[in-house]
XYZ file of N, CA and C in Angstrom:
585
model
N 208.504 52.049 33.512
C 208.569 53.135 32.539
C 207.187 53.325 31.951
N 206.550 54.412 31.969
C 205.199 54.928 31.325
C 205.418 54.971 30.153
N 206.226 55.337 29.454
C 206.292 55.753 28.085
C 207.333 56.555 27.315
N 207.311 56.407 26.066
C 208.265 57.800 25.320
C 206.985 58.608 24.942
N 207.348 59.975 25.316
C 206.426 61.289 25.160
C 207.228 62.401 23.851
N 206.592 62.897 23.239
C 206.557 64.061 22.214
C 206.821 65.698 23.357
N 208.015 65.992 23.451
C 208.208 67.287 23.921
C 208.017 68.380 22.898
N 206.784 69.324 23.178
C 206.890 70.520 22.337
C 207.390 71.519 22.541
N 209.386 71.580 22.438
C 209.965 72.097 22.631
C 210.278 73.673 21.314
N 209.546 73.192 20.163
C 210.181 74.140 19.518
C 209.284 75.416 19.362
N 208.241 75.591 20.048
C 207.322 76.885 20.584
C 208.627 77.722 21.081
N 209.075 77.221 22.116
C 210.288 78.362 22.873
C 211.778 78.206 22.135
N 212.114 77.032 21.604
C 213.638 77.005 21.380
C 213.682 76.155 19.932
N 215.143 76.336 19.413
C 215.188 75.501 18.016
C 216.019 74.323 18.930
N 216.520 74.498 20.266
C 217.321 73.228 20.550
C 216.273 72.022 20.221
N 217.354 71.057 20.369
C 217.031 69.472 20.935
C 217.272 69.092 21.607
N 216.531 68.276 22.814
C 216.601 67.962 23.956
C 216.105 66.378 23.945
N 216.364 65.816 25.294
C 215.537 64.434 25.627
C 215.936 64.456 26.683
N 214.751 63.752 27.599
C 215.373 63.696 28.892
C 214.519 62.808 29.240
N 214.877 61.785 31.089
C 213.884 60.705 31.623
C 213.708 61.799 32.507
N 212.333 61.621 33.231
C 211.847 62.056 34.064
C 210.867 61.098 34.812
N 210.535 61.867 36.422
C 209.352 61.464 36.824
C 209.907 60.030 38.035
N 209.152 59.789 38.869
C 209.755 58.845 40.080
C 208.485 57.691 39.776
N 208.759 56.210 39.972
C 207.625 55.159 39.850
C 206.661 55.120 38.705
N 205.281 55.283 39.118
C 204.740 54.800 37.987
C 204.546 56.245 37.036
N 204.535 57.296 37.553
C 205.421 58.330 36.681
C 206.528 59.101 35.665
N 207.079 57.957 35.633
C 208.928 57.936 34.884
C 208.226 57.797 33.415
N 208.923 58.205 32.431
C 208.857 58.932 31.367
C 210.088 59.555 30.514
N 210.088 58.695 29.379
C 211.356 59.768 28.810
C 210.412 60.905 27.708
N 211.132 61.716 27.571
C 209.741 63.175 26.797
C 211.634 62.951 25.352
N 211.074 62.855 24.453
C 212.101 63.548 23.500
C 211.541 64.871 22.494
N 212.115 65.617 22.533
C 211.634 67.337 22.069
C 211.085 66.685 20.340
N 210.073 67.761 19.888
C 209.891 67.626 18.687
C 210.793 68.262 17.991
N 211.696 68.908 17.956
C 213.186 69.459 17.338
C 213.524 68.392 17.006
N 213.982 67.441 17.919
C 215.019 66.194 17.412
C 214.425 65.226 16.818
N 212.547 64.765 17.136
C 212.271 64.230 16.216
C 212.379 64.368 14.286
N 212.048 65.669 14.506
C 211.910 66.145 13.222
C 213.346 66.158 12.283
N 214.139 66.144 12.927
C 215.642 66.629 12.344
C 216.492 65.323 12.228
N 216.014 64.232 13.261
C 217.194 63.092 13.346
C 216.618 62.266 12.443
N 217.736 60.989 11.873
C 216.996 59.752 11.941
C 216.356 58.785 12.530
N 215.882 57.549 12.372
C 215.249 56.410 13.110
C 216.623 56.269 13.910
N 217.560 56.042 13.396
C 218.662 55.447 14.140
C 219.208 56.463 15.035
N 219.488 57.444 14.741
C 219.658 58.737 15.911
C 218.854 58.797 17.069
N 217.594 58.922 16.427
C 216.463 58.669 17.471
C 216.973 57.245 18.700
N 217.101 56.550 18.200
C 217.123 55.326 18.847
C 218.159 55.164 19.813
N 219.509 55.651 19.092
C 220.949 56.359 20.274
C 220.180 56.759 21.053
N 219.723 58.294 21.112
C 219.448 59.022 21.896
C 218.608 58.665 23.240
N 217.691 57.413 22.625
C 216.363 56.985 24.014
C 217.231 55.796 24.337
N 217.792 55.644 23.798
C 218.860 54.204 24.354
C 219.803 54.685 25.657
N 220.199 56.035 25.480
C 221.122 57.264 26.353
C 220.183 56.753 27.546
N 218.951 57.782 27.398
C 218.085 57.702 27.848
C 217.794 56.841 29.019
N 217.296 55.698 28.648
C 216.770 54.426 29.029
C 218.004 53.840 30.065
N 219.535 54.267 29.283
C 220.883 53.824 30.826
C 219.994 54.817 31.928
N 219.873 56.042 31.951
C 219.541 56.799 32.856
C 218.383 56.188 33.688
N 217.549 55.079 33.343
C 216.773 54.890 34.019
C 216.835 53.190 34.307
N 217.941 52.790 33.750
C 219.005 51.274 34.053
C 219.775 51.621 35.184
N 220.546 52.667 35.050
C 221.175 52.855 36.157
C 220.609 53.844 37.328
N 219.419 53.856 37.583
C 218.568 54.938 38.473
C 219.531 55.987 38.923
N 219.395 56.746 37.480
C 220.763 58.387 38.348
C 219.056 58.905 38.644
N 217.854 58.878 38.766
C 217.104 59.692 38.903
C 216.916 59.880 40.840
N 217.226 58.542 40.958
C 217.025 57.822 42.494
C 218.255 58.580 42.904
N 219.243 58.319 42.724
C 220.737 58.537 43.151
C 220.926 59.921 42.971
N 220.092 61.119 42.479
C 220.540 61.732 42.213
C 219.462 62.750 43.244
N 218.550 62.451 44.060
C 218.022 62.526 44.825
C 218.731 62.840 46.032
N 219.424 61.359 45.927
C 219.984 61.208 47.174
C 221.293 62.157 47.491
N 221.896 62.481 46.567
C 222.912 63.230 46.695
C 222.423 64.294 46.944
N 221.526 64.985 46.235
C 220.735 66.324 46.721
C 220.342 66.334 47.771
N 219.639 65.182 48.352
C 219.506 65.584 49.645
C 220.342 65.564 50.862
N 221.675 64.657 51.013
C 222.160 64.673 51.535
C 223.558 65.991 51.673
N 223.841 66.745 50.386
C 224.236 67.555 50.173
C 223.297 68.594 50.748
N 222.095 68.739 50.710
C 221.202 69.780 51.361
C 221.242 69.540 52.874
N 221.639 68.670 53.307
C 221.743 68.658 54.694
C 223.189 69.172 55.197
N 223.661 68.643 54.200
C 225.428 69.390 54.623
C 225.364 70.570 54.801
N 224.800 70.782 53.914
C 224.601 72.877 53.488
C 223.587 73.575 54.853
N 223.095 72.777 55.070
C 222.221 73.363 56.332
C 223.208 73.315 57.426
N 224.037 71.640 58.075
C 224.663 71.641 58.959
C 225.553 72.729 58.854
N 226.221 72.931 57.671
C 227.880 74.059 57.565
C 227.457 75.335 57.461
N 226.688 75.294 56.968
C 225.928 76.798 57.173
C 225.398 77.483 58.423
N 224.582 76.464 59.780
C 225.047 76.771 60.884
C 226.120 76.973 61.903
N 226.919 75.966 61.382
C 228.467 76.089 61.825
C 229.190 77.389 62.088
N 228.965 77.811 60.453
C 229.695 78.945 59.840
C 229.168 80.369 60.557
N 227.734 80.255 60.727
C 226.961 81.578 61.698
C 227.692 81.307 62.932
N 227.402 80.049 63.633
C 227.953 80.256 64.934
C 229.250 80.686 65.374
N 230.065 80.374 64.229
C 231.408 80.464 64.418
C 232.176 82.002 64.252
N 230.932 82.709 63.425
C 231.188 83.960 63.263
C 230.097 85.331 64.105
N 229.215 84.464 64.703
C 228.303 85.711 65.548
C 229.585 85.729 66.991
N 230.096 84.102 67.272
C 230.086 84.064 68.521
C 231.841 85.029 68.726
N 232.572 85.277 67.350
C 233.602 86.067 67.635
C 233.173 87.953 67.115
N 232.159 87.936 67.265
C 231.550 89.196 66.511
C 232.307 90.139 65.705
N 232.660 89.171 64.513
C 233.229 89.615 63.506
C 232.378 91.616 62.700
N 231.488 90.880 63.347
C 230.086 91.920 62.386
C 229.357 92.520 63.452
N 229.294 93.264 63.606
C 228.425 94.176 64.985
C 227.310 94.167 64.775
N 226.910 94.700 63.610
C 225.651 94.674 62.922
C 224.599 93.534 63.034
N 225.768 92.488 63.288
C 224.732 91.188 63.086
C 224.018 90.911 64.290
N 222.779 90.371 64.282
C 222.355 89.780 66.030
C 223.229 88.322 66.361
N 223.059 88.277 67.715
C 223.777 86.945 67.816
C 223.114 85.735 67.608
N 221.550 86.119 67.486
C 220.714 85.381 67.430
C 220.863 85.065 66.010
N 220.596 83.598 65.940
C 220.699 82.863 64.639
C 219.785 83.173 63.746
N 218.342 83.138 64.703
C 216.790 83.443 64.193
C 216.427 84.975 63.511
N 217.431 85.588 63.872
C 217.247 87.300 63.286
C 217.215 87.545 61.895
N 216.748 88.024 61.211
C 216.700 88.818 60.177
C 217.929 89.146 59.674
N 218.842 89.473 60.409
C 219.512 90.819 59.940
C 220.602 89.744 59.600
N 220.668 88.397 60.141
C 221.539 87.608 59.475
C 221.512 87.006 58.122
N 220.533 87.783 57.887
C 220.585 86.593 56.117
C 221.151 86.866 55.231
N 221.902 88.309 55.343
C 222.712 88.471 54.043
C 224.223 87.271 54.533
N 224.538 87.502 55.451
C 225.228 86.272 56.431
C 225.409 85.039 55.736
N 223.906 84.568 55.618
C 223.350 83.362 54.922
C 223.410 82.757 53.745
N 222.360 84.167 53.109
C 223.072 84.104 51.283
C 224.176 84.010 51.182
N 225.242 84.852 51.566
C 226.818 84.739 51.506
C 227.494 83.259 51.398
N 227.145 82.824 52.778
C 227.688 81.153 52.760
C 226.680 80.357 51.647
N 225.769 80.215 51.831
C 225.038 79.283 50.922
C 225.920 79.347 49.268
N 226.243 80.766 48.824
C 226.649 80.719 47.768
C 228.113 80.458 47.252
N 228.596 80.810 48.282
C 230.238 79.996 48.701
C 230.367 78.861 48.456
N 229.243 77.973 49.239
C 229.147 76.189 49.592
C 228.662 76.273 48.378
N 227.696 76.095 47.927
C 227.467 76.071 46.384
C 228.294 75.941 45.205
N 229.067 77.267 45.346
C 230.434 77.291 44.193
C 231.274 76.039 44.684
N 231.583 75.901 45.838
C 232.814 74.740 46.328
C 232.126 73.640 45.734
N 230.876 73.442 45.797
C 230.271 71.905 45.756
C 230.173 71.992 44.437
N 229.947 72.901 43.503
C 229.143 72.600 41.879
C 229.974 71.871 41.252
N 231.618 71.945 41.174
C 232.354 71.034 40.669
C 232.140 69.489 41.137
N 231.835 69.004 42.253
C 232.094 68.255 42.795
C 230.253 67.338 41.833
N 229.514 68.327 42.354
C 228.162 67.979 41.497
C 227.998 67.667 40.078
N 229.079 68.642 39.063
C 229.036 68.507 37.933
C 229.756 67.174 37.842
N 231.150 66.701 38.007
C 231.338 65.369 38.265
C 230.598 64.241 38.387
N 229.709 64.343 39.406
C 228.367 62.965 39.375
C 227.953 63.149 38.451
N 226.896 64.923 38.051
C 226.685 64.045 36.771
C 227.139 63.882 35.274
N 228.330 64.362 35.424
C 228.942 63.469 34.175
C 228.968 61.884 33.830
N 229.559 61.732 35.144
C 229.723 59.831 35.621
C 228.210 59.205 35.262
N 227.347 60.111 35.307
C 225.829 59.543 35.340
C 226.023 59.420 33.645
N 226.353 60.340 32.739
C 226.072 60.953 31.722
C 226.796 59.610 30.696
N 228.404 59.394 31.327
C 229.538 58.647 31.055
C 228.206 57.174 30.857
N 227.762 56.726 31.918
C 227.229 55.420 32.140
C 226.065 55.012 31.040
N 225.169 56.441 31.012
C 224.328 56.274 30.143
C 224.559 56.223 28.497
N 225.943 56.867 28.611
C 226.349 56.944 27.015
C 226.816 55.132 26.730
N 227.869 54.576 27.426
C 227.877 53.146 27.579
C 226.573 51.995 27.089
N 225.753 52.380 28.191
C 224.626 51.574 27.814
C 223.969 51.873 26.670
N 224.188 52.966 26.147
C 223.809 53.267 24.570
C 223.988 52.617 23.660
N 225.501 52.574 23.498
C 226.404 51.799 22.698
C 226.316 50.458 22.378
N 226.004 50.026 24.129
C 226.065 48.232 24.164
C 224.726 47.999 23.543
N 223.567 48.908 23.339
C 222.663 48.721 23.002
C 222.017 48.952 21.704
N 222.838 49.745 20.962
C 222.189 50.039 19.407
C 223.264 49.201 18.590
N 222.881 48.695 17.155
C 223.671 48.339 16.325
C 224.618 48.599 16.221
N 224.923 49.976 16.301
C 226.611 50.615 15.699
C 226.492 51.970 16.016
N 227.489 52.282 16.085
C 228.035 53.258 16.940
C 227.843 54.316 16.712
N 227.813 54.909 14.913
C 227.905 55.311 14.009
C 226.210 56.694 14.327
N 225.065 56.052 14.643
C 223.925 56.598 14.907
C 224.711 57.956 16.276
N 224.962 57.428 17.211
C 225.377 57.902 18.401
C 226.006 59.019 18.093
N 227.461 58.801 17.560
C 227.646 60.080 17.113
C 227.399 61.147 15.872
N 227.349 60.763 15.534
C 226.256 61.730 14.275
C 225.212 62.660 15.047
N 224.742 61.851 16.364
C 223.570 62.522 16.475
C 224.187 63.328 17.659
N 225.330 63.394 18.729
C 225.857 64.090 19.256
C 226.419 65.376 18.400
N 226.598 64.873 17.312
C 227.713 66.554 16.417
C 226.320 66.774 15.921
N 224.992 66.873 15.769
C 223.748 67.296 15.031
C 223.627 68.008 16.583
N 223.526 67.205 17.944
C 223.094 68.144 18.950
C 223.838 69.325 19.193
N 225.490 69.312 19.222
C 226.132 69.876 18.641
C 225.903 71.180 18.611
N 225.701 70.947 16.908
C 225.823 71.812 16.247
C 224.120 72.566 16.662
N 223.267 71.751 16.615
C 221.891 72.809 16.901
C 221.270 73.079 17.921
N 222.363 72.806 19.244
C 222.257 73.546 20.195
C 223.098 74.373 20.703
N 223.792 74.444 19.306
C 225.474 75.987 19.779
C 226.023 75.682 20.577
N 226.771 74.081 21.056
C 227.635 74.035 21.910
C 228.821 73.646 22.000
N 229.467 74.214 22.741
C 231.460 73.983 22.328
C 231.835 72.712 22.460
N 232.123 72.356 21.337
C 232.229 70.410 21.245
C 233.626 70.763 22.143
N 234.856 70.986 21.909
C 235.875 70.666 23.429
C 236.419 72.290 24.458
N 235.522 72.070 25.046
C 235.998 73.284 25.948
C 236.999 73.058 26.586
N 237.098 74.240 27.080
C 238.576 74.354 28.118
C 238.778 73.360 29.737
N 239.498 72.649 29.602
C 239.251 71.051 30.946
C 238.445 72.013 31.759
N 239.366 72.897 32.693
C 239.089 73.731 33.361
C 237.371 74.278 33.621
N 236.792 75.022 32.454
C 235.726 75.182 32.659
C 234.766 74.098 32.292
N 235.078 73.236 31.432
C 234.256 71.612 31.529
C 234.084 70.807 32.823
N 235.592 70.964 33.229
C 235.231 70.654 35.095
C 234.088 71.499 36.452
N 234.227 72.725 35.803
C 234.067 73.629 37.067
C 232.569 73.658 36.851
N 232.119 74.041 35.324
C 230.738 74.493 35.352
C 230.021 73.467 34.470
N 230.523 72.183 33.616
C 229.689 71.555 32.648
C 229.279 70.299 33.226
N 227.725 70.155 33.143
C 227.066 68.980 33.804
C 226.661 67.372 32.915
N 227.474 67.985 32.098
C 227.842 66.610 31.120
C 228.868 66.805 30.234
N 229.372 65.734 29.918
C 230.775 65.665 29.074
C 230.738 66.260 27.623
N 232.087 66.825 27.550
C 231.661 67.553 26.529
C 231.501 66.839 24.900
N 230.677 67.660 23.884
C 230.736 66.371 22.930
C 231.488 66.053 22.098
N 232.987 66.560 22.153
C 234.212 66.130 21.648
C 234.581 64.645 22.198
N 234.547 65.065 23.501
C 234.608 63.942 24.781
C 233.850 62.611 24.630
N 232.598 63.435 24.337
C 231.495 61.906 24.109
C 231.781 60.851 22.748
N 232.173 61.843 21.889
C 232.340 61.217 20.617
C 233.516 60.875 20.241
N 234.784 60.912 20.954
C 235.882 60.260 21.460
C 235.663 59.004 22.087
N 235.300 58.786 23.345
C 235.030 57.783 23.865
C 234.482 56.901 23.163
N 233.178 57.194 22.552
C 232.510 55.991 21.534
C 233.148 55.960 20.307
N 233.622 56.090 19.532
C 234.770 55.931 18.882
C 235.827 54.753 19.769
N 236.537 55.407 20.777
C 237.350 54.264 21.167
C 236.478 52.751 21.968
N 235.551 53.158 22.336
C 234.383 51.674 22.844
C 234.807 50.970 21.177
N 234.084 51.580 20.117
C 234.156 50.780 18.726
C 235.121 50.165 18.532
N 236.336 50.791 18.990
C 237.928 50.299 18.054
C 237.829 48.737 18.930
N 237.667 49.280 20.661
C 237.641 48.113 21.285
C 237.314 46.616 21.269
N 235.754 47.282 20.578
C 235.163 45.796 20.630
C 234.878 45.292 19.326
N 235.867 45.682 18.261
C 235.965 45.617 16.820
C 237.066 44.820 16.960
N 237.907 44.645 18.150
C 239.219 44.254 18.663
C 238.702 42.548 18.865
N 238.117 42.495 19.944
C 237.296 42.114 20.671
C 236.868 40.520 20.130
């Protein structure tokens, strides 16, 4: 890890953000100057603790890998899908040739099909990524208490629907929602208050 960096996010936006970035001796978490300015020490500290699972549990590596191997799918099914449709000449218009021009609206078409089918499937990983890093948060700051506070502050000052509809939380949201998040840590607490 290189470092925690100062994001000068609030030139373009009032959100708050944090994120790891960067592969090897490059990796880096940046947290926005929005959230510095607005959170506490202890908020702060949730938040790069989030953080820091993300780069405990390498979703940066893993998340690579899924892209790329998903980009190969999309290439293989996407030829599939031409061949399968020049060779019954669904489309007159089209050449039979794969290499033509005139097939790419063809192209765009499927690519954006496979796309929609897969984004659920994508948003899923990274929730699970999102799920893991919130965990290692928890196990890692004093109390619990920082964590969410600073989820209903992101919340609230980045205008977002603490429990959306399952449905569109499944289909289109790439992290859990923060009803969701602040449920869960809540019940981690009861747990290990148990414990």
């Amino acid at each position: 890890m290189r470092g925690v960096y100062e994001w000068n996010l609030s030139e373009k936006s009032k959100k708050a953000n944090a994120a790891l970035m960067g592969m090897g001796a490059t990796r880096r978490i940046i947290l926005a100057d929005t959230l510095l300015a607005d959170y506490s020490d202890d908020e702060i500290e949730a938040v790069l603790a989030h953080e820091l699972g993300h780069h405990v549990h390498k979703h940066i590596l893993k998340g690579i890998v899924v892209q790329v191997v998903i980009t190969f799918f999309g290439f293989w099914l996407t030829n599939q899908v031409l061949h399968y449709v020049l060779a019954r000449n669904w489309f007159p218009a089209l050449e039979s040739r794969l290499y033509d021009f005139a097939n790419l609206p063809l192209i765009l078409i499927v690519a954006t099909v496979l796309s929609l089918l897969l984004m659920p499937a994508m948003n899923a990983i990274s929730r699970k990524h999102e799920r893991e890093a919130d965990r290692y948060a928890w196990e890692n700051i004093a109390h619990i208490g920082p964590f969410i506070s600073s989820m209903q502050k992101l919340a609230d000052q980045n205008l977002a629907e603490r429990t959306p509809n399952r449905f569109v939380e499944w289909l289109f949201h790439s992290h859990p929602s923060i009803g969701r998040r602040v449920t869960a840590a809540e019940e981690w607490a009861r747990g290990r208050a148990r414990v």
